Amino acid sequence: MKSATVIGLGQMGSTLARLLLDSGYRVTVWNRTAAKAEPLVAQGAVLAASALAAVSASRVVVICVHDYAATHDILGADDTVAALTGKVLVQLTTGSPVEARESDAWAVAHGSGYLDGAIQAAPSQMGRPDTPILLSGNEATYREHEALLRVFGGGLSYLGPDPGAAAAIDMATLSYIYGASIGFFHGARIAEAEGFPVDQYGALVAGIGPTFADFLKYEGEVIQSGDFSVGESPLSISVEATERIARAARASGINDEFPSFASDLFKRAAEAGLGGEEIAAIIKVLRVT
Ligand code: NAP
């Protein structure tokens, strides 16, 4: 019978354990607060008496806890570390690239395989054919355990052998989401101040999603190629657009922090002589720290 251990039974870890049970795995679980295991035990999971027993129970140990420090609190005891030898640790806790690389080095030094993942979905969205999960680490280890990982979500992206890649690209995509979200909320403030229904504005933004996604994909290709000659949108248009949004915010007395920030960035790009290049040339400003 296929088996796995899941350590950490918060919102996400419990979901991962339940998905494995639903897929016919023999699942051993452990959580600092044992009571959280009860619904899973009722579903057939085995509650290990200790983290050591949990690690010992299965070849694959999935861990999903608050942060990497918690991982080391749980797995750091000498006997538990020793039990990792010959196992595969799948770290699905969110963290930084440095933490992921350190975790990989630590696991490998103790004779364990290691994969690092970043879950890009909420617990209720797990287990779907398109649930996005980024994975990185040793490729042979990933291929060997891909079927198990697919139980958590069909939208797996393997990002290569650098164990820090999943955490890095998780941060990169979150940057995009937060940037777009703040822009969206400034737009909601414009709509609200202008007496336009904000739910209708939201629906219009959702409608431009696929077109905007294509545009961003293209801009990523431009940066990767290093050829910033204008193909879609000259940066100068955005200098004017962001300045217009900032000016309008000030004129109508609404908060102008977001458009002023964007406008300042584009102005600096224009001052650096990038106005006649593709908008992706803004990265040349961002390369300066
Ligand atoms: P959660 O519900 O708050 O659960 C946190 C888990 O970490 C619990 O099992 C908790 O144990 C354990 N924990 C915290 N500190 C610990 C320590 N010092 N020693 C031992 N165990 C400790 O969080 P979650 O939503 O499951 O998230 C878990 C991971 O998934 C996080 O890294 C999060 O970023 C990631 N994630 C979550 C979501 C989401 O929407 N929930 C989405 C994507 C990624 P106790 O039960 O004993 O407190």
GROMACS .gro file of C-alpha atoms and ligand atoms in nm:
model
  337
    1MET     CA    1   0.000   0.000   0.000
    2LYS     CA    2   0.119   0.353  -0.080
    3SER     CA    3   0.210   0.540   0.237
    4ALA     CA    4   0.317   0.883   0.355
    5THR     CA    5   0.359   1.084   0.673
    6VAL     CA    6   0.216   1.432   0.711
    7ILE     CA    7   0.358   1.651   0.987
    8GLY     CA    8   0.166   1.970   1.068
    9LEU     CA    9  -0.213   1.956   1.080
   10GLY     CA   10  -0.310   2.320   1.048
   11GLN     CA   11  -0.550   2.428   0.775
   12MET     CA   12  -0.317   2.322   0.495
   13GLY     CA   13  -0.148   2.017   0.647
   14SER     CA   14  -0.485   1.865   0.741
   15THR     CA   15  -0.601   1.914   0.384
   16LEU     CA   16  -0.289   1.744   0.247
   17ALA     CA   17  -0.338   1.447   0.481
   18ARG     CA   18  -0.706   1.419   0.388
   19LEU     CA   19  -0.626   1.424   0.016
   20LEU     CA   20  -0.375   1.141   0.062
   21LEU     CA   21  -0.631   0.938   0.258
   22ASP     CA   22  -0.890   1.002  -0.015
   23SER     CA   23  -0.637   0.872  -0.269
   24GLY     CA   24  -0.586   0.545  -0.085
   25TYR     CA   25  -0.260   0.618   0.097
   26ARG     CA   26  -0.183   0.480   0.439
   27VAL     CA   27  -0.125   0.810   0.618
   28THR     CA   28   0.061   0.867   0.944
   29VAL     CA   29   0.013   1.210   1.096
   30TRP     CA   30   0.169   1.413   1.374
   31ASN     CA   31   0.092   1.758   1.506
   32ARG     CA   32   0.218   1.953   1.809
   33THR     CA   33  -0.146   1.984   1.918
   34ALA     CA   34  -0.256   1.623   1.887
   35ALA     CA   35  -0.630   1.701   1.904
   36LYS     CA   36  -0.617   1.839   1.549
   37ALA     CA   37  -0.553   1.485   1.425
   38GLU     CA   38  -0.893   1.357   1.542
   39PRO     CA   39  -1.092   1.411   1.219
   40LEU     CA   40  -0.812   1.249   1.019
   41VAL     CA   41  -0.787   0.953   1.256
   42ALA     CA   42  -1.163   0.912   1.216
   43GLN     CA   43  -1.096   0.892   0.842
   44GLY     CA   44  -0.829   0.624   0.883
   45ALA     CA   45  -0.505   0.810   0.953
   46VAL     CA   46  -0.264   0.678   1.215
   47LEU     CA   47  -0.162   0.932   1.479
   48ALA     CA   48   0.206   0.889   1.563
   49ALA     CA   49   0.301   0.928   1.926
   50SER     CA   50   0.598   1.152   1.845
   51ALA     CA   51   0.767   1.329   1.557
   52LEU     CA   52   1.027   1.052   1.564
   53ALA     CA   53   0.755   0.786   1.525
   54ALA     CA   54   0.597   0.989   1.243
   55VAL     CA   55   0.925   1.014   1.053
   56SER     CA   56   0.996   0.646   1.108
   57ALA     CA   57   0.655   0.536   0.977
   58SER     CA   58   0.689   0.624   0.605
   59ARG     CA   59   0.954   0.675   0.342
   60VAL     CA   60   0.799   1.009   0.236
   61VAL     CA   61   0.759   1.273   0.505
   62VAL     CA   62   0.554   1.577   0.405
   63ILE     CA   63   0.583   1.872   0.639
   64CYS     CA   64   0.360   2.178   0.629
   65VAL     CA   65   0.384   2.400   0.935
   66HIS     CA   66   0.390   2.769   1.017
   67ASP     CA   67   0.751   2.833   0.916
   68TYR     CA   68   1.092   2.670   0.872
   69ALA     CA   69   1.186   2.739   1.234
   70ALA     CA   70   0.889   2.520   1.337
   71THR     CA   71   1.018   2.249   1.101
   72HIS     CA   72   1.350   2.251   1.279
   73ASP     CA   73   1.181   2.254   1.621
   74ILE     CA   74   0.993   1.939   1.515
   75LEU     CA   75   1.267   1.750   1.331
   76GLY     CA   76   1.577   1.885   1.504
   77ALA     CA   77   1.610   1.630   1.789
   78ASP     CA   78   1.906   1.394   1.733
   79ASP     CA   79   1.699   1.075   1.717
   80THR     CA   80   1.446   1.232   1.477
   81VAL     CA   81   1.722   1.363   1.249
   82ALA     CA   82   1.881   1.018   1.249
   83ALA     CA   83   1.547   0.864   1.147
   84LEU     CA   84   1.543   1.086   0.835
   85THR     CA   85   1.824   0.883   0.680
   86GLY     CA   86   1.693   0.711   0.368
   87LYS     CA   87   1.368   0.913   0.371
   88VAL     CA   88   1.245   1.192   0.148
   89LEU     CA   89   1.145   1.515   0.317
   90VAL     CA   90   0.890   1.720   0.122
   91GLN     CA   91   0.886   2.068   0.269
   92LEU     CA   92   0.560   2.244   0.182
   93THR     CA   93   0.596   2.518   0.441
   94THR     CA   94   0.621   2.865   0.292
   95GLY     CA   95   0.965   3.020   0.331
   96SER     CA   96   1.250   3.210   0.168
   97PRO     CA   97   1.496   3.073  -0.091
   98VAL     CA   98   1.776   3.086   0.166
   99GLU     CA   99   1.573   2.883   0.416
  100ALA     CA  100   1.489   2.629   0.145
  101ARG     CA  101   1.856   2.588   0.044
  102GLU     CA  102   1.963   2.555   0.408
  103SER     CA  103   1.690   2.297   0.467
  104ASP     CA  104   1.801   2.100   0.162
  105ALA     CA  105   2.165   2.103   0.277
  106TRP     CA  106   2.057   1.998   0.628
  107ALA     CA  107   1.838   1.712   0.502
  108VAL     CA  108   2.098   1.588   0.253
  109ALA     CA  109   2.371   1.602   0.519
  110HIS     CA  110   2.153   1.365   0.723
  111GLY     CA  111   2.108   1.121   0.436
  112SER     CA  112   1.757   1.231   0.337
  113GLY     CA  113   1.622   1.328  -0.003
  114TYR     CA  114   1.463   1.672  -0.016
  115LEU     CA  115   1.204   1.860  -0.218
  116ASP     CA  116   1.090   2.211  -0.148
  117GLY     CA  117   0.748   2.331  -0.253
  118ALA     CA  118   0.537   2.642  -0.249
  119ILE     CA  119   0.162   2.595  -0.246
  120GLN     CA  120  -0.008   2.872  -0.441
  121ALA     CA  121  -0.367   2.799  -0.344
  122ALA     CA  122  -0.598   2.802  -0.042
  123PRO     CA  123  -0.686   2.477   0.140
  124SER     CA  124  -1.030   2.460  -0.026
  125GLN     CA  125  -0.862   2.477  -0.368
  126MET     CA  126  -0.624   2.187  -0.309
  127GLY     CA  127  -0.650   1.860  -0.500
  128ARG     CA  128  -0.796   2.009  -0.817
  129PRO     CA  129  -0.657   1.932  -1.163
  130ASP     CA  130  -0.516   2.285  -1.190
  131THR     CA  131  -0.413   2.360  -0.828
  132PRO     CA  132  -0.078   2.540  -0.865
  133ILE     CA  133   0.219   2.409  -0.665
  134LEU     CA  134   0.581   2.502  -0.735
  135LEU     CA  135   0.845   2.236  -0.664
  136SER     CA  136   1.221   2.241  -0.674
  137GLY     CA  137   1.509   2.017  -0.571
  138ASN     CA  138   1.673   1.703  -0.698
  139GLU     CA  139   1.504   1.606  -1.025
  140ALA     CA  140   1.519   1.228  -0.977
  141THR     CA  141   1.357   1.270  -0.634
  142TYR     CA  142   1.086   1.489  -0.785
  143ARG     CA  143   1.013   1.241  -1.065
  144GLU     CA  144   1.000   0.952  -0.818
  145HIS     CA  145   0.740   1.129  -0.602
  146GLU     CA  146   0.552   1.323  -0.868
  147ALA     CA  147   0.243   1.099  -0.844
  148LEU     CA  148   0.214   1.161  -0.470
  149LEU     CA  149   0.258   1.536  -0.519
  150ARG     CA  150  -0.009   1.534  -0.788
  151VAL     CA  151  -0.259   1.424  -0.521
  152PHE     CA  152  -0.215   1.774  -0.372
  153GLY     CA  153  -0.277   1.950  -0.702
  154GLY     CA  154  -0.253   1.883  -1.074
  155GLY     CA  155  -0.087   2.216  -1.155
  156LEU     CA  156   0.264   2.112  -1.052
  157SER     CA  157   0.551   2.320  -1.186
  158TYR     CA  158   0.896   2.168  -1.138
  159LEU     CA  159   1.141   2.460  -1.138
  160GLY     CA  160   1.470   2.273  -1.142
  161PRO     CA  161   1.735   2.136  -0.906
  162ASP     CA  162   1.800   2.455  -0.706
  163PRO     CA  163   1.593   2.387  -0.391
  164GLY     CA  164   1.544   2.762  -0.344
  165ALA     CA  165   1.369   2.809  -0.679
  166ALA     CA  166   1.015   2.731  -0.561
  167ALA     CA  167   1.040   2.977  -0.270
  168ALA     CA  168   1.198   3.242  -0.495
  169ILE     CA  169   0.931   3.219  -0.762
  170ASP     CA  170   0.660   3.205  -0.497
  171MET     CA  171   0.788   3.542  -0.375
  172ALA     CA  172   0.809   3.670  -0.732
  173THR     CA  173   0.451   3.575  -0.812
  174LEU     CA  174   0.330   3.710  -0.477
  175SER     CA  175   0.501   4.041  -0.564
  176TYR     CA  176   0.298   4.051  -0.882
  177ILE     CA  177  -0.021   3.968  -0.693
  178TYR     CA  178   0.035   4.234  -0.426
  179GLY     CA  179   0.133   4.497  -0.682
  180ALA     CA  180  -0.171   4.422  -0.896
  181SER     CA  181  -0.394   4.407  -0.586
  182ILE     CA  182  -0.288   4.750  -0.460
  183GLY     CA  183  -0.345   4.888  -0.810
  184PHE     CA  184  -0.685   4.719  -0.812
  185PHE     CA  185  -0.777   4.875  -0.477
  186HIS     CA  186  -0.669   5.220  -0.590
  187GLY     CA  187  -0.894   5.163  -0.891
  188ALA     CA  188  -1.177   5.065  -0.655
  189ARG     CA  189  -1.123   5.397  -0.477
  190ILE     CA  190  -1.151   5.582  -0.809
  191ALA     CA  191  -1.471   5.395  -0.893
  192GLU     CA  192  -1.615   5.460  -0.547
  193ALA     CA  193  -1.526   5.830  -0.552
  194GLU     CA  194  -1.676   5.865  -0.900
  195GLY     CA  195  -1.999   5.693  -0.793
  196PHE     CA  196  -1.938   5.388  -1.016
  197PRO     CA  197  -2.047   5.049  -0.875
  198VAL     CA  198  -1.731   4.883  -0.743
  199ASP     CA  199  -1.862   4.532  -0.810
  200GLN     CA  200  -1.906   4.625  -1.176
  201TYR     CA  201  -1.549   4.763  -1.179
  202GLY     CA  202  -1.432   4.429  -1.030
  203ALA     CA  203  -1.609   4.236  -1.304
  204LEU     CA  204  -1.450   4.456  -1.573
  205VAL     CA  205  -1.103   4.395  -1.425
  206ALA     CA  206  -1.171   4.019  -1.424
  207GLY     CA  207  -1.260   4.048  -1.792
  208ILE     CA  208  -0.926   4.198  -1.891
  209GLY     CA  209  -0.736   3.929  -1.694
  210PRO     CA  210  -0.649   3.696  -1.986
  211THR     CA  211  -0.541   3.983  -2.215
  212PHE     CA  212  -0.326   4.133  -1.939
  213ALA     CA  213  -0.175   3.791  -1.863
  214ASP     CA  214  -0.063   3.760  -2.228
  215PHE     CA  215   0.090   4.108  -2.207
  216LEU     CA  216   0.289   4.017  -1.895
  217LYS     CA  217   0.408   3.692  -2.051
  218TYR     CA  218   0.536   3.893  -2.347
  219GLU     CA  219   0.714   4.143  -2.117
  220GLY     CA  220   0.887   3.854  -1.939
  221GLU     CA  221   1.012   3.733  -2.278
  222VAL     CA  222   1.142   4.082  -2.358
  223ILE     CA  223   1.344   4.096  -2.034
  224GLN     CA  224   1.480   3.745  -2.090
  225SER     CA  225   1.584   3.832  -2.447
  226GLY     CA  226   1.750   4.161  -2.350
  227ASP     CA  227   1.599   4.328  -2.659
  228PHE     CA  228   1.396   4.624  -2.530
  229SER     CA  229   1.305   4.773  -2.866
  230VAL     CA  230   0.936   4.857  -2.868
  231GLY     CA  231   0.717   4.563  -2.962
  232GLU     CA  232   0.395   4.637  -2.775
  233SER     CA  233   0.403   4.939  -2.547
  234PRO     CA  234   0.661   5.219  -2.523
  235LEU     CA  235   0.753   5.305  -2.165
  236SER     CA  236   0.672   5.675  -2.232
  237ILE     CA  237   0.297   5.591  -2.245
  238SER     CA  238   0.315   5.465  -1.888
  239VAL     CA  239   0.505   5.774  -1.775
  240GLU     CA  240   0.211   5.984  -1.890
  241ALA     CA  241  -0.060   5.741  -1.773
  242THR     CA  242   0.070   5.705  -1.417
  243GLU     CA  243   0.125   6.081  -1.386
  244ARG     CA  244  -0.232   6.139  -1.508
  245ILE     CA  245  -0.374   5.895  -1.248
  246ALA     CA  246  -0.166   6.056  -0.970
  247ARG     CA  247  -0.269   6.409  -1.076
  248ALA     CA  248  -0.637   6.310  -1.091
  249ALA     CA  249  -0.617   6.153  -0.745
  250ARG     CA  250  -0.473   6.472  -0.599
  251ALA     CA  251  -0.729   6.686  -0.781
  252SER     CA  252  -1.023   6.480  -0.654
  253GLY     CA  253  -0.883   6.455  -0.301
  254ILE     CA  254  -0.842   6.077  -0.290
  255ASN     CA  255  -0.534   5.895  -0.161
  256ASP     CA  256  -0.256   5.922  -0.422
  257GLU     CA  257   0.013   5.697  -0.268
  258PHE     CA  258  -0.008   5.418  -0.522
  259PRO     CA  259  -0.016   5.625  -0.845
  260SER     CA  260   0.252   5.863  -0.707
  261PHE     CA  261   0.479   5.566  -0.635
  262ALA     CA  262   0.420   5.422  -0.985
  263SER     CA  263   0.458   5.762  -1.148
  264ASP     CA  264   0.790   5.832  -0.967
  265LEU     CA  265   0.926   5.498  -1.087
  266PHE     CA  266   0.831   5.562  -1.449
  267LYS     CA  267   0.962   5.920  -1.430
  268ARG     CA  268   1.299   5.789  -1.316
  269ALA     CA  269   1.296   5.548  -1.610
  270ALA     CA  270   1.223   5.834  -1.849
  271GLU     CA  271   1.503   6.044  -1.692
  272ALA     CA  272   1.736   5.748  -1.751
  273GLY     CA  273   1.649   5.773  -2.123
  274LEU     CA  274   1.428   5.463  -2.138
  275GLY     CA  275   1.110   5.635  -2.263
  276GLY     CA  276   1.158   5.508  -2.616
  277GLU     CA  277   1.204   5.145  -2.509
  278GLU     CA  278   0.948   4.874  -2.436
  279ILE     CA  279   0.777   4.919  -2.094
  280ALA     CA  280   0.971   4.615  -1.963
  281ALA     CA  281   1.279   4.843  -1.958
  282ILE     CA  282   1.154   4.960  -1.616
  283ILE     CA  283   1.351   4.660  -1.489
  284LYS     CA  284   1.667   4.860  -1.559
  285VAL     CA  285   1.555   5.103  -1.288
  286LEU     CA  286   1.471   4.815  -1.054
  287ARG     CA  287   1.816   4.661  -1.109
  288VAL     CA  288   1.964   4.960  -0.924
  289THR     CA  289   1.953   4.899  -0.549
  290NAP     P1  290  -0.199   2.702   1.040
  290NAP     O1  291  -0.338   2.653   1.021
  290NAP     O2  292  -0.177   2.825   1.119
  290NAP     O3  293  -0.114   2.581   1.104
  290NAP     C1  294   0.016   2.601   1.148
  290NAP     C2  295   0.078   2.468   1.178
  290NAP     O4  296   0.213   2.488   1.221
  290NAP     C3  297   0.006   2.392   1.290
  290NAP     O5  298   0.015   2.254   1.264
  290NAP     C4  299   0.091   2.430   1.411
  290NAP     O6  300   0.082   2.338   1.517
  290NAP     C5  301   0.228   2.425   1.349
  290NAP     N1  302   0.329   2.496   1.425
  290NAP     C6  303   0.347   2.631   1.434
  290NAP     N2  304   0.454   2.659   1.510
  290NAP     C7  305   0.504   2.539   1.552
  290NAP     C8  306   0.615   2.503   1.633
  290NAP     N3  307   0.699   2.594   1.685
  290NAP     N4  308   0.637   2.371   1.654
  290NAP     C9  309   0.555   2.277   1.602
  290NAP     N5  310   0.448   2.306   1.523
  290NAP    C10  311   0.423   2.437   1.498
  290NAP     O7  312  -0.126   2.727   0.901
  290NAP     P2  313  -0.158   2.661   0.757
  290NAP     O8  314  -0.259   2.744   0.689
  290NAP     O9  315  -0.178   2.516   0.772
  290NAP    O10  316  -0.021   2.689   0.684
  290NAP    C11  317   0.088   2.599   0.691
  290NAP    C12  318   0.187   2.639   0.582
  290NAP    O11  319   0.119   2.634   0.455
  290NAP    C13  320   0.240   2.783   0.600
  290NAP    O12  321   0.376   2.788   0.569
  290NAP    C14  322   0.159   2.861   0.499
  290NAP    O13  323   0.228   2.974   0.450
  290NAP    C15  324   0.140   2.755   0.388
  290NAP     N6  325   0.026   2.788   0.303
  290NAP    C16  326  -0.096   2.808   0.359
  290NAP    C17  327  -0.202   2.847   0.277
  290NAP    C18  328  -0.339   2.872   0.337
  290NAP    O14  329  -0.421   2.936   0.267
  290NAP     N7  330  -0.370   2.826   0.455
  290NAP    C19  331  -0.181   2.865   0.140
  290NAP    C20  332  -0.055   2.840   0.086
  290NAP    C21  333   0.050   2.803   0.168
  290NAP     P3  334  -0.031   2.355   1.628
  290NAP    O15  335  -0.158   2.303   1.566
  290NAP    O16  336   0.017   2.277   1.740
  290NAP    O17  337  -0.040   2.504   1.657
   0.00000   0.00000   0.00000
